[in-house]
Coordinates of C-alpha atoms in Angstrom, one line a residue:
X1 CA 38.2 2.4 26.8
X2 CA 41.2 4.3 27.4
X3 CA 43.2 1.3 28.1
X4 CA 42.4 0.1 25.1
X5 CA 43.4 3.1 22.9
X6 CA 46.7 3.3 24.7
X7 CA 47.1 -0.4 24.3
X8 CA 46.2 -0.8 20.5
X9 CA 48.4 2.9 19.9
X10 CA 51.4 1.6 17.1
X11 CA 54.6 3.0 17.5
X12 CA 55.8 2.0 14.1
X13 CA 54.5 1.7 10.6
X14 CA 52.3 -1.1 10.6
X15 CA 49.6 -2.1 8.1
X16 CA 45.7 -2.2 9.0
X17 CA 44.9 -3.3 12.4
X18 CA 42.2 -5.4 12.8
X19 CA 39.8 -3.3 14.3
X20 CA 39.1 0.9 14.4
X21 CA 37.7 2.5 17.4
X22 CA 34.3 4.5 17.1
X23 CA 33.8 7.7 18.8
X24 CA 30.3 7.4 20.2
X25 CA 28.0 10.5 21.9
X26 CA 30.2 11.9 24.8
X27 CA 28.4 11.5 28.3
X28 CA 26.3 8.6 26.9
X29 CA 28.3 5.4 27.6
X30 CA 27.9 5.1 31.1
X31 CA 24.1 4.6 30.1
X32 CA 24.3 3.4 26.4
X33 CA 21.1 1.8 26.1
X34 CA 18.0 4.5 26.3
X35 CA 19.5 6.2 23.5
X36 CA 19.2 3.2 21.0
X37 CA 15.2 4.1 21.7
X38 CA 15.5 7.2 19.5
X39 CA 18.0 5.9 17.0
X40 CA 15.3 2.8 16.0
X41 CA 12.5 5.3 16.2
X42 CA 15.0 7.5 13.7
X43 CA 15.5 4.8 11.7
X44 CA 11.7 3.1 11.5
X45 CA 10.0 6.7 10.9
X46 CA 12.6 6.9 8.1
X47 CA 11.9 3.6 6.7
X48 CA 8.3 3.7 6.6
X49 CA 7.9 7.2 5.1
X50 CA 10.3 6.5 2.1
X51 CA 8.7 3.5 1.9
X52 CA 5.5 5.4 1.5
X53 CA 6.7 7.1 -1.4
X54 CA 8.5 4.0 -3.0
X55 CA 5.0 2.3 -3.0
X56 CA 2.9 5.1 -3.8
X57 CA 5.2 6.0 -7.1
X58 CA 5.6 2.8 -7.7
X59 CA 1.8 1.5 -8.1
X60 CA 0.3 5.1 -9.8
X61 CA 0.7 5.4 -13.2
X62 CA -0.1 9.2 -13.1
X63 CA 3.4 9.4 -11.2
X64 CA 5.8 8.2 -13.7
X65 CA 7.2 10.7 -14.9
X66 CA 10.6 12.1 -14.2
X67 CA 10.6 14.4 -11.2
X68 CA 8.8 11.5 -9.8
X69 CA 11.5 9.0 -10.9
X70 CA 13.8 11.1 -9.4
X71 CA 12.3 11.1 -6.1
X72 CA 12.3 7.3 -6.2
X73 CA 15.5 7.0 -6.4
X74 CA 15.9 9.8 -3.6
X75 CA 13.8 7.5 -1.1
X76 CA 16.2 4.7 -2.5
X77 CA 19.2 6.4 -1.7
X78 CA 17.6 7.5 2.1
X79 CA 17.0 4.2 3.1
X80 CA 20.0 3.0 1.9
X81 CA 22.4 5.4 3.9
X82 CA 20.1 5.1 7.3
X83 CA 20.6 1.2 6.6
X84 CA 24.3 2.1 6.6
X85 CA 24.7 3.6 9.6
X86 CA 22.6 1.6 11.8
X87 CA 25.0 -1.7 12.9
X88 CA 27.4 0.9 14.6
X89 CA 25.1 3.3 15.6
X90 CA 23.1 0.8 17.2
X91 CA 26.7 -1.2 18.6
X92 CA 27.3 2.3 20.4
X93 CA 24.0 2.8 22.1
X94 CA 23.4 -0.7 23.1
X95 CA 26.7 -2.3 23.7
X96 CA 28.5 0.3 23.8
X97 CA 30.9 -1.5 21.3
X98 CA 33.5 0.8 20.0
X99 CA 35.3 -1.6 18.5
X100 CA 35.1 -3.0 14.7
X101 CA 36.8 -5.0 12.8
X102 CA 38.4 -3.3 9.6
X103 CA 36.5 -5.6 7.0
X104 CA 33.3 -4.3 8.9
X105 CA 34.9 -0.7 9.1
X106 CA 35.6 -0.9 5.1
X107 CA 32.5 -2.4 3.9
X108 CA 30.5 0.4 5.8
X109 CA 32.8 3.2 4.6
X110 CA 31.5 2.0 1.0
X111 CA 28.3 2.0 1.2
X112 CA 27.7 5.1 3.1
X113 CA 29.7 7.0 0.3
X114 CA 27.5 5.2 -2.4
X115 CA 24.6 6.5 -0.9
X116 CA 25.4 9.8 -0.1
X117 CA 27.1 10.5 -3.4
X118 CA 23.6 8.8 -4.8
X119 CA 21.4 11.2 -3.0
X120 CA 23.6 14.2 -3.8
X121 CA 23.6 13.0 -7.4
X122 CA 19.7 13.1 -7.4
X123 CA 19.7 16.2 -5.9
X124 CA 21.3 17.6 -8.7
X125 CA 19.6 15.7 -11.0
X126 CA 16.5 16.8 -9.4
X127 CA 17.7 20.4 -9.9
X128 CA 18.6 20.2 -13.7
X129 CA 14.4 18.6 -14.2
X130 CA 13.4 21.5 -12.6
X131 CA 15.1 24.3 -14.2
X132 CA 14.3 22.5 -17.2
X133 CA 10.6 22.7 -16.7
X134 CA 10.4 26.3 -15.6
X135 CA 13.2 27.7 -18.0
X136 CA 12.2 25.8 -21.2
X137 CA 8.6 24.7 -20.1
X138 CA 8.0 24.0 -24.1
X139 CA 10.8 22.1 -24.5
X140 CA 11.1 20.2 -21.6
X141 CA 9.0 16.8 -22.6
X142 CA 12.0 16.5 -25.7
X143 CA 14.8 17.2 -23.6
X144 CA 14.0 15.2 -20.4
X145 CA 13.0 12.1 -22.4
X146 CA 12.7 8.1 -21.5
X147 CA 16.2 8.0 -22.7
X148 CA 18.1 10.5 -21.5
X149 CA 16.7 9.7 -17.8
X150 CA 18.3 5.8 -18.4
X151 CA 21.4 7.7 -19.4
X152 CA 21.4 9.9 -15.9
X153 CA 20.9 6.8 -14.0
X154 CA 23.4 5.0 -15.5
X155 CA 25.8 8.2 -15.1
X156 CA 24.9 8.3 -11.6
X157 CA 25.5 4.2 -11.1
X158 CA 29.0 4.9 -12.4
X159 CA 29.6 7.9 -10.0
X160 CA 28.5 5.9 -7.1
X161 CA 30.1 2.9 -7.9
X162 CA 32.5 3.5 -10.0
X163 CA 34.2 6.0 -7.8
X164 CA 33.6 4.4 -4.9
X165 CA 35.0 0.5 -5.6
X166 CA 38.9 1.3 -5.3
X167 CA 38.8 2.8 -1.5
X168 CA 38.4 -0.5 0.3
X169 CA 40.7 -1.9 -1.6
X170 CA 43.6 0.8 -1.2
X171 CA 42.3 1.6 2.3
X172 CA 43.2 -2.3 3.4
X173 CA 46.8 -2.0 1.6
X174 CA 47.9 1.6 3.1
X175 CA 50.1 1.6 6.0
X176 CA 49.0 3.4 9.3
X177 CA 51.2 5.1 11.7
X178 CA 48.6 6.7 14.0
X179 CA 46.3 4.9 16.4
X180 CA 43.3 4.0 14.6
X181 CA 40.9 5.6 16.7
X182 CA 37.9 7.4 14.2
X183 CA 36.3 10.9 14.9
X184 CA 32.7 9.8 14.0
X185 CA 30.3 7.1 15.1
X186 CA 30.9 5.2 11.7
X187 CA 33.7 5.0 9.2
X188 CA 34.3 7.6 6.6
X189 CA 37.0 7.1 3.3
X190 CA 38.3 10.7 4.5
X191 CA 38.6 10.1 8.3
X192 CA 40.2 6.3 7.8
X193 CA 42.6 7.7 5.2
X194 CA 44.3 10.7 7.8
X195 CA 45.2 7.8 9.7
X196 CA 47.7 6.4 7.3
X197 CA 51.6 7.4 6.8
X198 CA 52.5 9.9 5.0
X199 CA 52.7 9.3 1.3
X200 CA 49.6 7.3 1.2
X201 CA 47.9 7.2 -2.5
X202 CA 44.4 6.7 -0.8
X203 CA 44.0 9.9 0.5
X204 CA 44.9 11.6 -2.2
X205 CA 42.4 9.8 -4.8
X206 CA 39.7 10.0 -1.5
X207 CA 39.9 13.9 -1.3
X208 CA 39.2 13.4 -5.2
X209 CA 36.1 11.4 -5.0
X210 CA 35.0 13.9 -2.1
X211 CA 35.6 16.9 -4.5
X212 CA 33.8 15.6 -7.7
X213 CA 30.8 15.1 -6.0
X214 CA 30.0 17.2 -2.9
X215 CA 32.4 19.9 -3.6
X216 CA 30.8 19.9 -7.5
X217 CA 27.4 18.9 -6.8
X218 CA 26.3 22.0 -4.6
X219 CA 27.6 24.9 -7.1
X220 CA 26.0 22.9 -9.9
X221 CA 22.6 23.4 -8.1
X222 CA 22.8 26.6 -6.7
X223 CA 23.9 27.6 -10.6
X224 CA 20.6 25.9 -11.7
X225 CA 18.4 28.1 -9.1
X226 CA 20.0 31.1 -10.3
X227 CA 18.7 30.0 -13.2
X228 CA 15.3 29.3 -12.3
X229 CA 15.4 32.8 -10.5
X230 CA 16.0 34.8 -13.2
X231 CA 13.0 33.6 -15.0
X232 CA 10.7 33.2 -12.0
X233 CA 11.7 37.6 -11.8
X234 CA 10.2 37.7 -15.4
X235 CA 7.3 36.3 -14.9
X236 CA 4.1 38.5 -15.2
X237 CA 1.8 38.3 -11.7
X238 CA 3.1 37.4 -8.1
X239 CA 0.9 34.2 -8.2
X240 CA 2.4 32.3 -11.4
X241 CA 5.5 33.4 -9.4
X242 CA 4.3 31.5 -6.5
X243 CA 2.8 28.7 -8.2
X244 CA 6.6 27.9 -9.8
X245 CA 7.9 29.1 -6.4
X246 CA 6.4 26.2 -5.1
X247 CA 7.3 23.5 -7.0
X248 CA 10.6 23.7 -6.1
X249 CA 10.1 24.2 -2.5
X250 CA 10.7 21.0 -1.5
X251 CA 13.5 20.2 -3.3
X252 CA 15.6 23.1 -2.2
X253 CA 14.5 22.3 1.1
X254 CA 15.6 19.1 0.6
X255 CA 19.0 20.6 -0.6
X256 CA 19.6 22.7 2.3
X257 CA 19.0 20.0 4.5
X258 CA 21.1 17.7 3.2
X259 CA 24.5 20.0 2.4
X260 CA 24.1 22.6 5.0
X261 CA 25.7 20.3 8.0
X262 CA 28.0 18.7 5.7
X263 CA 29.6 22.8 4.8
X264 CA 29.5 23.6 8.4
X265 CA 31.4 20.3 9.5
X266 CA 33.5 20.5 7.0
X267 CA 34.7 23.9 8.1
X268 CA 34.8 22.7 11.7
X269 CA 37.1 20.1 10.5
X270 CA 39.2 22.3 8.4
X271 CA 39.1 25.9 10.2
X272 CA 40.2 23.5 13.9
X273 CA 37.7 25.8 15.2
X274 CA 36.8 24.9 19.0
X275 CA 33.6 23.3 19.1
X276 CA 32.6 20.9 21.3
X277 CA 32.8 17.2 20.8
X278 CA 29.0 17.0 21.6
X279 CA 27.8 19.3 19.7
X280 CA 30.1 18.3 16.1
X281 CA 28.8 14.9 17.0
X282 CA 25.2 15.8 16.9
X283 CA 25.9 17.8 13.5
X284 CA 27.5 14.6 12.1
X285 CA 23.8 12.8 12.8
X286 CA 21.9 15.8 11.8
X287 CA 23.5 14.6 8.8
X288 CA 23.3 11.5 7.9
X289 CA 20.4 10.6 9.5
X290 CA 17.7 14.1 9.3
X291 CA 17.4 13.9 5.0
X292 CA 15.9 10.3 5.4
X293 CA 13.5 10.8 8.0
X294 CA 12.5 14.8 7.1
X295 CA 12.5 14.4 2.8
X296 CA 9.2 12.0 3.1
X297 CA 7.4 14.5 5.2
X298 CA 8.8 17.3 3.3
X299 CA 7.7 16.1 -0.3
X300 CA 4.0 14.7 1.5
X301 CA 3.5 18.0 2.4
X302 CA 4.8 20.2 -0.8
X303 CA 3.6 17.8 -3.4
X304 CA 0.0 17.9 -3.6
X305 CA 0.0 14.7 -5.8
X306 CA 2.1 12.6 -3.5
X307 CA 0.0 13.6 -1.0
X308 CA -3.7 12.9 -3.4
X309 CA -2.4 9.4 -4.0
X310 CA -1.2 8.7 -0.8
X311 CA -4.4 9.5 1.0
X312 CA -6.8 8.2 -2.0
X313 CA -4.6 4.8 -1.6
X314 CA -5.5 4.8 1.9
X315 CA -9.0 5.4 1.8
X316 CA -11.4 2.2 2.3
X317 CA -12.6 1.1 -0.8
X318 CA -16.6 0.9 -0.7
X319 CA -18.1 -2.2 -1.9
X320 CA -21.5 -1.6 -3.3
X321 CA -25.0 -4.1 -2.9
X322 CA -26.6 -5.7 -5.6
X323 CA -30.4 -4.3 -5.6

């Protein structure tokens, strides 16, 4: 591979080169196959558990309401993103293909960012129906109504989209001067954009898209479970404190999960600080790929009603005998 990134290195200002090189798990490509094993296992655990609580919500009527709704369109947004990453995760463990072509590279890019803006946007979405139903408990059923759920979906469809729909197109048209060699094992708006000359307009408008939602998203719902602690410290008896404790344990778990790699390789990436090539690899998949296959487990376990339904569902129905 070496060879190759010497070879394909420009000297000059050219515009997008048909293919970017992937960074895969250092020490694996002499044997890139047994670790494709884990990644399917990764991905099919993933799969089947959000698609456990896609059908379970989907077929009880009980569950639609809106923190359910909201973890819908979690599970949506987990399956999405691991379907994202898969076709070069899966070219680096079995091929050992570095290689991709920039159309491949670009349509990747966008719909990883969808889906993790998606799932950060349900997060905090998922954080405002909370604080709404311990804060204003009286007034949540009029404030979190049919109608203003179809307006935070269609807020959050904008954001994602919206957002998201220029970068292929200004990423293609942007000169590069470096060799186009990626730090990940799958192409990111922030990491394709360093690679261009100096002056490019895409990385300016990519560290905006990056700000508005995982640099805003995070404060937003840390603000809202300062909120929810101040009134879970002025409740009367340690048990209605636990009881509202609990139904927000597996969101904020879900929350931590999801944004603590993302600060820590963030400030890897900005702080230079020496850490292994391994190891920030591994924290790159912690990322992306740990929310999707932990949340289902997570909200099975935390959610007693999930967890009712789902076992209720799969219980053998009993015929009875006519006497």
């Amino acid at each position: 591979m070496s060879a190759f990134l010497t070879h394909s290195a420009p000297n000059t200002s050219t515009l997008m080169a048909p293919t970017f090189l992937l960074v895969g798990l250092p020490g694996l490509s002499a044997v890139p196959s047994w670790w494709a094993i884990p990644l399917i296992t990764v991905y099919l655990l993933s799969a089947l558990g959000n698609g456990a609580i896609l059908w379970i919500i989907a077929l009880e009527p009980t569950l639609h309401r809106p923190m359910y709704f909201f973890l819908f369109l979690l599970s949506v947004s987990d399956v999405g993103l691991a379907t994202a990453l898969m076709p070069t995760l899966l070219g680096l463990a079995c091929a050992n293909t570095h290689a991709v072509s920039a159309s491949a590279c670009l349509l990747q890019m966008f719909f990883v960012h969808v889906f993790s803006v998606m799932e950060s946007s349900v997060l905090l979405a998922m954080a405002l129906d909370r604080a709404l139903a311990i804060c204003r408990p009286l007034h949540y059923p009029t404030l979190l109504t049919n109608g203003v759920i179809s307006k935070i979906c269609v807020a959050i469809a904008f954001r994602c989209l919206g957002l998201h729909l220029p970068l292929p197109f200004l990423l293609a048209h942007m000169p590069y001067c470096r060799p186009q060699v990626l730090t990940h094992s799958y192409c990111l708006h922030p990491d394709m954009a360093r690679l261009s000359c100096p002056g490019g307009g895409g990385a300016v408008y990519s560290l905006f898209v990056v700000l508005s939602a995982m640099g805003l998203d995070p404060l937003l719902i840390f603000f809202s479970y300062g909120l929810i602690g101040r009134v879970l410290q002025g409740l009367g008896s340690r048990e209605d404190r636990w009881k509202a404790g609990q139904t927000c344990a597996a969101h904020l778990s879900a929350v931590l999960l999801f944004y603590v790699p993302m600060v820590l390789l963030a400030l890897i990436d900005r702080l230079r600080m020496p850490v292994p090539q391994p190891a920030h690899t591994l924290l790159s998949y912690v990322h992306f790929l740990l929310p999707p296959l932990v949340n289902p487990i997570l909200y099975s376990v935390k959610m007693k009603e999930i967890r009712e339904r789902i076992h209720k569902r799969l219980q053998p129905r009993k015929v009875g005998c006519a006497q």
